[in-house]
PDB file of C-alpha atoms in Angstrom:
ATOM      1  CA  UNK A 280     -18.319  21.138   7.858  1.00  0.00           C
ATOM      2  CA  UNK A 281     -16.192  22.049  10.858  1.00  0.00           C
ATOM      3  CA  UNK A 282     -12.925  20.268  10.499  1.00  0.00           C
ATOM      4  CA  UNK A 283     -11.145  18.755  13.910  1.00  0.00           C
ATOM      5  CA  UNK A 284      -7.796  19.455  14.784  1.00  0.00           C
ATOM      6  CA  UNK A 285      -7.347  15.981  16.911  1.00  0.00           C
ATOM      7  CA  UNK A 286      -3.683  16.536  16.536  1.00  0.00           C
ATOM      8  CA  UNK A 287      -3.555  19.902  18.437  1.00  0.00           C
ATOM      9  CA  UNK A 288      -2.179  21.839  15.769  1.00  0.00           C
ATOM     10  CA  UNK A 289      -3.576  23.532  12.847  1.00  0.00           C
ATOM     11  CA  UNK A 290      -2.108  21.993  10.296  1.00  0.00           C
ATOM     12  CA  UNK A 291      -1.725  18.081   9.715  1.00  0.00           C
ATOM     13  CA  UNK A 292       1.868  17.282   8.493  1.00  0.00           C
ATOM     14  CA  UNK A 293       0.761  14.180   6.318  1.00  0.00           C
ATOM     15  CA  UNK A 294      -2.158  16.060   4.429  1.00  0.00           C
ATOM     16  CA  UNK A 295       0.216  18.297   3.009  1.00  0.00           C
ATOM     17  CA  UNK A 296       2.980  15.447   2.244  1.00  0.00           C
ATOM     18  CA  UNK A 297       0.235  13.156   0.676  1.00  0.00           C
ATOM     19  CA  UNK A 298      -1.102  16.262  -1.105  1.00  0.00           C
ATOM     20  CA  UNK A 299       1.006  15.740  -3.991  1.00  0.00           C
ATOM     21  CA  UNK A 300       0.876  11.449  -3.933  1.00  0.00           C
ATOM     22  CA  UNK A 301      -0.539   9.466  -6.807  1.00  0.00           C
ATOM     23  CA  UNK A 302      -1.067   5.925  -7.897  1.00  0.00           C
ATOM     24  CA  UNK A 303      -0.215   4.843 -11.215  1.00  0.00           C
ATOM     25  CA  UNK A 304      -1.190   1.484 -12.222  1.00  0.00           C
ATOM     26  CA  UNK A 305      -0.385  -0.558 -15.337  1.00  0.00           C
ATOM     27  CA  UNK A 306      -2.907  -3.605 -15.615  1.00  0.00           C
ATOM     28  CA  UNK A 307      -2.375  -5.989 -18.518  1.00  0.00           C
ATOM     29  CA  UNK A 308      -2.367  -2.713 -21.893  1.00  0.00           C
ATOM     30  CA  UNK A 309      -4.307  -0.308 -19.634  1.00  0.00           C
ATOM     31  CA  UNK A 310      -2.805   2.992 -17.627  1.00  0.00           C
ATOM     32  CA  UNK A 311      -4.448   4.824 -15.374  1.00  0.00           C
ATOM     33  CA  UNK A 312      -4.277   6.716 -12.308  1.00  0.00           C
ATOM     34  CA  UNK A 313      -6.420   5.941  -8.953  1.00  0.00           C
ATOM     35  CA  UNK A 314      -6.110   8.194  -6.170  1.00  0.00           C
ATOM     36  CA  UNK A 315      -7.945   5.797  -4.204  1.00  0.00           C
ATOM     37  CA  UNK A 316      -4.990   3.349  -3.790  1.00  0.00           C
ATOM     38  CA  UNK A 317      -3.602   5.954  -1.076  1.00  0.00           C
ATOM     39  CA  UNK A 318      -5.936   4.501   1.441  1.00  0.00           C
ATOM     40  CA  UNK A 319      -6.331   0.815  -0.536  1.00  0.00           C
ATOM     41  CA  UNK A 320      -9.595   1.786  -2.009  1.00  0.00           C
ATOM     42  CA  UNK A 321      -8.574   2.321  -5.714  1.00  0.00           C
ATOM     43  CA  UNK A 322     -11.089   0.391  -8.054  1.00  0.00           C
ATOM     44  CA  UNK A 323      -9.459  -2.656  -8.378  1.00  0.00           C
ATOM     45  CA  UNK A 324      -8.980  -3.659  -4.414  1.00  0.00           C
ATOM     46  CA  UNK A 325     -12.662  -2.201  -3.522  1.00  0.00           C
ATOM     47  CA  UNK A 326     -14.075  -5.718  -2.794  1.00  0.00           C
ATOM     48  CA  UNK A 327     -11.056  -7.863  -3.047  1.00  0.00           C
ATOM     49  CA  UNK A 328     -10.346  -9.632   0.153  1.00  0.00           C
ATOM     50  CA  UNK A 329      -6.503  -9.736   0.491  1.00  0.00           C
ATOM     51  CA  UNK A 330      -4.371 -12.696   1.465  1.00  0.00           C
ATOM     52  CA  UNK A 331      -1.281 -13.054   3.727  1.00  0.00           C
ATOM     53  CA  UNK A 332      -0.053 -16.026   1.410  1.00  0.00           C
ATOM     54  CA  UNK A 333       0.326 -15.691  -2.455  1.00  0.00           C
ATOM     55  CA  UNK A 334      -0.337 -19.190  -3.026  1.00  0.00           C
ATOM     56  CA  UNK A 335      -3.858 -18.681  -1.464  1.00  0.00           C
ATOM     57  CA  UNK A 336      -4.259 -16.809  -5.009  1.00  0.00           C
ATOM     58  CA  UNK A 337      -2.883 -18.850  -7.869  1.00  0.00           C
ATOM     59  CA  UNK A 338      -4.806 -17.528 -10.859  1.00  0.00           C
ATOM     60  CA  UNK A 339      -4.112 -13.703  -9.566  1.00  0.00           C
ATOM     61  CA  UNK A 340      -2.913 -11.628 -12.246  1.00  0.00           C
ATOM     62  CA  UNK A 341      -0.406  -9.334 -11.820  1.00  0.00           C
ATOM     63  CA  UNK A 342      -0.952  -6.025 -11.446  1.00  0.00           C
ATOM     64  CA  UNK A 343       2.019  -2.903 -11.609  1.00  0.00           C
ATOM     65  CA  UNK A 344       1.489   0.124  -9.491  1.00  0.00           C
ATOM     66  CA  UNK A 345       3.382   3.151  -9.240  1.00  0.00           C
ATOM     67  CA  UNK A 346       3.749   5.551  -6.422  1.00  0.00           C
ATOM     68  CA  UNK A 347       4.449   9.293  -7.744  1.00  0.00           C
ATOM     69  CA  UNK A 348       4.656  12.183  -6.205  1.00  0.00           C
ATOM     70  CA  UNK A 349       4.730  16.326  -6.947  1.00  0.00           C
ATOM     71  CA  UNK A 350       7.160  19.001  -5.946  1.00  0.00           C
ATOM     72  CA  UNK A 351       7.345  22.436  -6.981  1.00  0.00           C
ATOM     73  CA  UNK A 352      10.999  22.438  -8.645  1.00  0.00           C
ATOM     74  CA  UNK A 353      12.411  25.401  -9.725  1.00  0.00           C
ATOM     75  CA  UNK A 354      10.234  26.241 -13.063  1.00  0.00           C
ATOM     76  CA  UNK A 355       7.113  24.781 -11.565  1.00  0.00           C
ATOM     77  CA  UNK A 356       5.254  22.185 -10.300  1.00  0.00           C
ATOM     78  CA  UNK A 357       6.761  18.604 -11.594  1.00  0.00           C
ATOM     79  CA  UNK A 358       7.334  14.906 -10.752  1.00  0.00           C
ATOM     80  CA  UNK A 359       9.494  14.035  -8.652  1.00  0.00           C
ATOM     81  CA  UNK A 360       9.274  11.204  -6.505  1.00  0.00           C
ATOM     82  CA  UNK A 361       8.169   6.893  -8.055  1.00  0.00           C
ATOM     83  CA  UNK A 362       8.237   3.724  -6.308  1.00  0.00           C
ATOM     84  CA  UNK A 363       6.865   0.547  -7.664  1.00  0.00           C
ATOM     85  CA  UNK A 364       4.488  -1.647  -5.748  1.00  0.00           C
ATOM     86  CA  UNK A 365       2.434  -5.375  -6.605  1.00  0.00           C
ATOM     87  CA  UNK A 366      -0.940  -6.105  -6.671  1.00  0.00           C
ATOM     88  CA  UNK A 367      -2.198  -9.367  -7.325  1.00  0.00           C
ATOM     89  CA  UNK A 368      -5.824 -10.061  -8.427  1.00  0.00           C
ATOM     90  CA  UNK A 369      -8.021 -13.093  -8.873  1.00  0.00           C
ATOM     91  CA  UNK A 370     -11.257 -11.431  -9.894  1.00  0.00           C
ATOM     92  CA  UNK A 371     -12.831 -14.474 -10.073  1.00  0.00           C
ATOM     93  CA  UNK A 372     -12.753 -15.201  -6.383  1.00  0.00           C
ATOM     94  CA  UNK A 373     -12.514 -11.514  -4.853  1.00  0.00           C
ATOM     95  CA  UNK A 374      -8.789 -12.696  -3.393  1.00  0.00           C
ATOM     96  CA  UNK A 375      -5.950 -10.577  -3.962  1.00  0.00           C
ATOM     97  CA  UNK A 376      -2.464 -10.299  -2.860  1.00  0.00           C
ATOM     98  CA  UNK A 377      -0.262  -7.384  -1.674  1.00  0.00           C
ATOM     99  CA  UNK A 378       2.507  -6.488   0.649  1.00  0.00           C
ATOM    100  CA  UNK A 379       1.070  -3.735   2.374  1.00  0.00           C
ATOM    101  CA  UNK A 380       4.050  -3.132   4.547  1.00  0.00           C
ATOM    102  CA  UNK A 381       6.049  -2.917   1.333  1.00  0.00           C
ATOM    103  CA  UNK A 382       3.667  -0.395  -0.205  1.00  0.00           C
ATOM    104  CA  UNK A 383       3.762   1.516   2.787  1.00  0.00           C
ATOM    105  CA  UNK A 384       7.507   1.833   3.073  1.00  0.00           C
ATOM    106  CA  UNK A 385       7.345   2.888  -1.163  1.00  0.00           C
ATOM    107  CA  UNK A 386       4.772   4.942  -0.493  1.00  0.00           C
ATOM    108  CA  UNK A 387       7.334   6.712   1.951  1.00  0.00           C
ATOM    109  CA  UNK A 388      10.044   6.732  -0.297  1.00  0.00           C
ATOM    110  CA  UNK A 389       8.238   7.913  -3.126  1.00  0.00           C
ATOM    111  CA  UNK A 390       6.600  11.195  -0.497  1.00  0.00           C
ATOM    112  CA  UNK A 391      10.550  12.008   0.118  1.00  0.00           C
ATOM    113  CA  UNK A 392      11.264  12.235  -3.299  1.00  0.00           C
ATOM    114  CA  UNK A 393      13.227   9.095  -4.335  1.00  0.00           C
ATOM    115  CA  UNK A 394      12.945   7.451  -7.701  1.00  0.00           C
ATOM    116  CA  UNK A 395      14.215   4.000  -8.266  1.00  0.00           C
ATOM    117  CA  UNK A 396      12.358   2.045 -10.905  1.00  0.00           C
ATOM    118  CA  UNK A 397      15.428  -0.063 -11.513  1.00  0.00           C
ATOM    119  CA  UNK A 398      13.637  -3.605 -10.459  1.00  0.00           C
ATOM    120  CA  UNK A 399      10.435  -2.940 -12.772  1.00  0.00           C
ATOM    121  CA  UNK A 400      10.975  -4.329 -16.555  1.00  0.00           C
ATOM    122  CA  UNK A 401      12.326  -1.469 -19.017  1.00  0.00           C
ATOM    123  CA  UNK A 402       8.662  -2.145 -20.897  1.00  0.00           C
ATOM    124  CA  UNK A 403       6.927  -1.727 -17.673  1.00  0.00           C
ATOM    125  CA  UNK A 404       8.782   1.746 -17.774  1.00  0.00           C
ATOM    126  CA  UNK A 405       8.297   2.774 -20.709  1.00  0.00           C
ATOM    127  CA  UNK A 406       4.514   2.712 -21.085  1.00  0.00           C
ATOM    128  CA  UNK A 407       4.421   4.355 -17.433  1.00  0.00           C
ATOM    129  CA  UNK A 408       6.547   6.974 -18.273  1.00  0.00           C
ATOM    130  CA  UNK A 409       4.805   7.579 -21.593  1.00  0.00           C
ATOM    131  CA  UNK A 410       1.460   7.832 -19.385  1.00  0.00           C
ATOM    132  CA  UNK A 411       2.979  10.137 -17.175  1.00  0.00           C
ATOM    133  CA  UNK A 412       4.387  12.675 -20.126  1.00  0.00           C
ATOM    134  CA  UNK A 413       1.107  12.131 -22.141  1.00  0.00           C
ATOM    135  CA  UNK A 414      -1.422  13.085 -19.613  1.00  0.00           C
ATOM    136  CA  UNK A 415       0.764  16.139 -18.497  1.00  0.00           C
ATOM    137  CA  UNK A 416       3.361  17.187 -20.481  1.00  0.00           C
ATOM    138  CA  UNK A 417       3.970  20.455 -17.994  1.00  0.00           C
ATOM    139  CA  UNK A 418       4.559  17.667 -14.577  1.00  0.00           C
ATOM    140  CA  UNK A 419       7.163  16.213 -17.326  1.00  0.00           C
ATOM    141  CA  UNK A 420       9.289  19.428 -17.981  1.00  0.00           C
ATOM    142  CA  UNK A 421       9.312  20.150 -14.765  1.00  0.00           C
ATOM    143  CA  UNK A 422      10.316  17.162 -13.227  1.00  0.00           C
ATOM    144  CA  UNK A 423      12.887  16.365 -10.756  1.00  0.00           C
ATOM    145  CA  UNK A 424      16.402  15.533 -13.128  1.00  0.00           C
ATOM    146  CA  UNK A 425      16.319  11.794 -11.060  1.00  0.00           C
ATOM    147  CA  UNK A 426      12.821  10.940 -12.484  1.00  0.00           C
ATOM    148  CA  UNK A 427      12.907  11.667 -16.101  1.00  0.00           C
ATOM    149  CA  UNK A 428      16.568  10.076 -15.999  1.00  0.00           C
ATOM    150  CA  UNK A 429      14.794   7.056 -14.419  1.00  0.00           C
ATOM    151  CA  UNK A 430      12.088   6.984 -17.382  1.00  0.00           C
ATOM    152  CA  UNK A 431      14.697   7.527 -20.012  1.00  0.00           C
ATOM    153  CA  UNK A 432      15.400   5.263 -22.725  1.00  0.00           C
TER     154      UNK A 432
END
């Protein structure tokens, strides 16, 4: 397949800043990672028609995500950048709530490297950060100093 360069250059700047962006999400005891929250398709808002009002979805639960991000540091590829974000869910009715402009604006943050996990609860932290060492112990060791400080207990 031929790819287009609509921009006019050879090179997009965003692919290569999104390149190393990932969701994290923590729903109820379950961790896992969905790529396909970058462009609000990850598997649990495929189908779920979102709401301006959080009131329109009282029986949503409550769903954590996490933006993170990659950076070569100086011993190798590691984490570096996490910003939190909401989701809430009523999979009853297919209604869901989220601040997109919010995620956006994390989403940013998160790209430019900045870690602040300070509004999430410590638990919430703690079984995120355990994800994040568990499932790859090298992103861990080579992580930015701000984001393992951040998952510290």
């Amino acid at each position: 397949m031929q790819k287009l360069n609509l921009t006019g250059t050879s090179k997009h700047q965003t692919d290569d800043q999104m390149k190393g962006l990932s969701a994290v999400f923590l729903d109820g005891d379950e961790v896992f990672i969905d790529n396909g929250a970058i462009h609000a398709k990850s598997r649990l808002e495929v189908g779920v028609k979102f709401v301006d009002d959080q009131s329109a979805v009282p029986d949503a639960r409550h769903i954590q995500g996490l933006w993170i991000t990659l950076k070569r540091q100086e011993n190798g590829l590691g984490y570096a950048g996490a910003m939190p974000f909401d989701l809430w869910i009523d999979d009853s009715t297919k209604m869901g709530y989220k601040k997109l402009s919010e995620q956006v604006n994390q989403m940013d943050k998160a790209v430019r490297g900045q870690v602040d996990v300070q509004g999430l609860p410590r638990e919430v932290v703690n079984k995120l950060g355990a994800h994040l060492q568990k499932i790859r112990p090298d992103l861990w060791e080579n992580a930015s100093d701000s984001f393992r400080q951040a998952f510290s207990s």
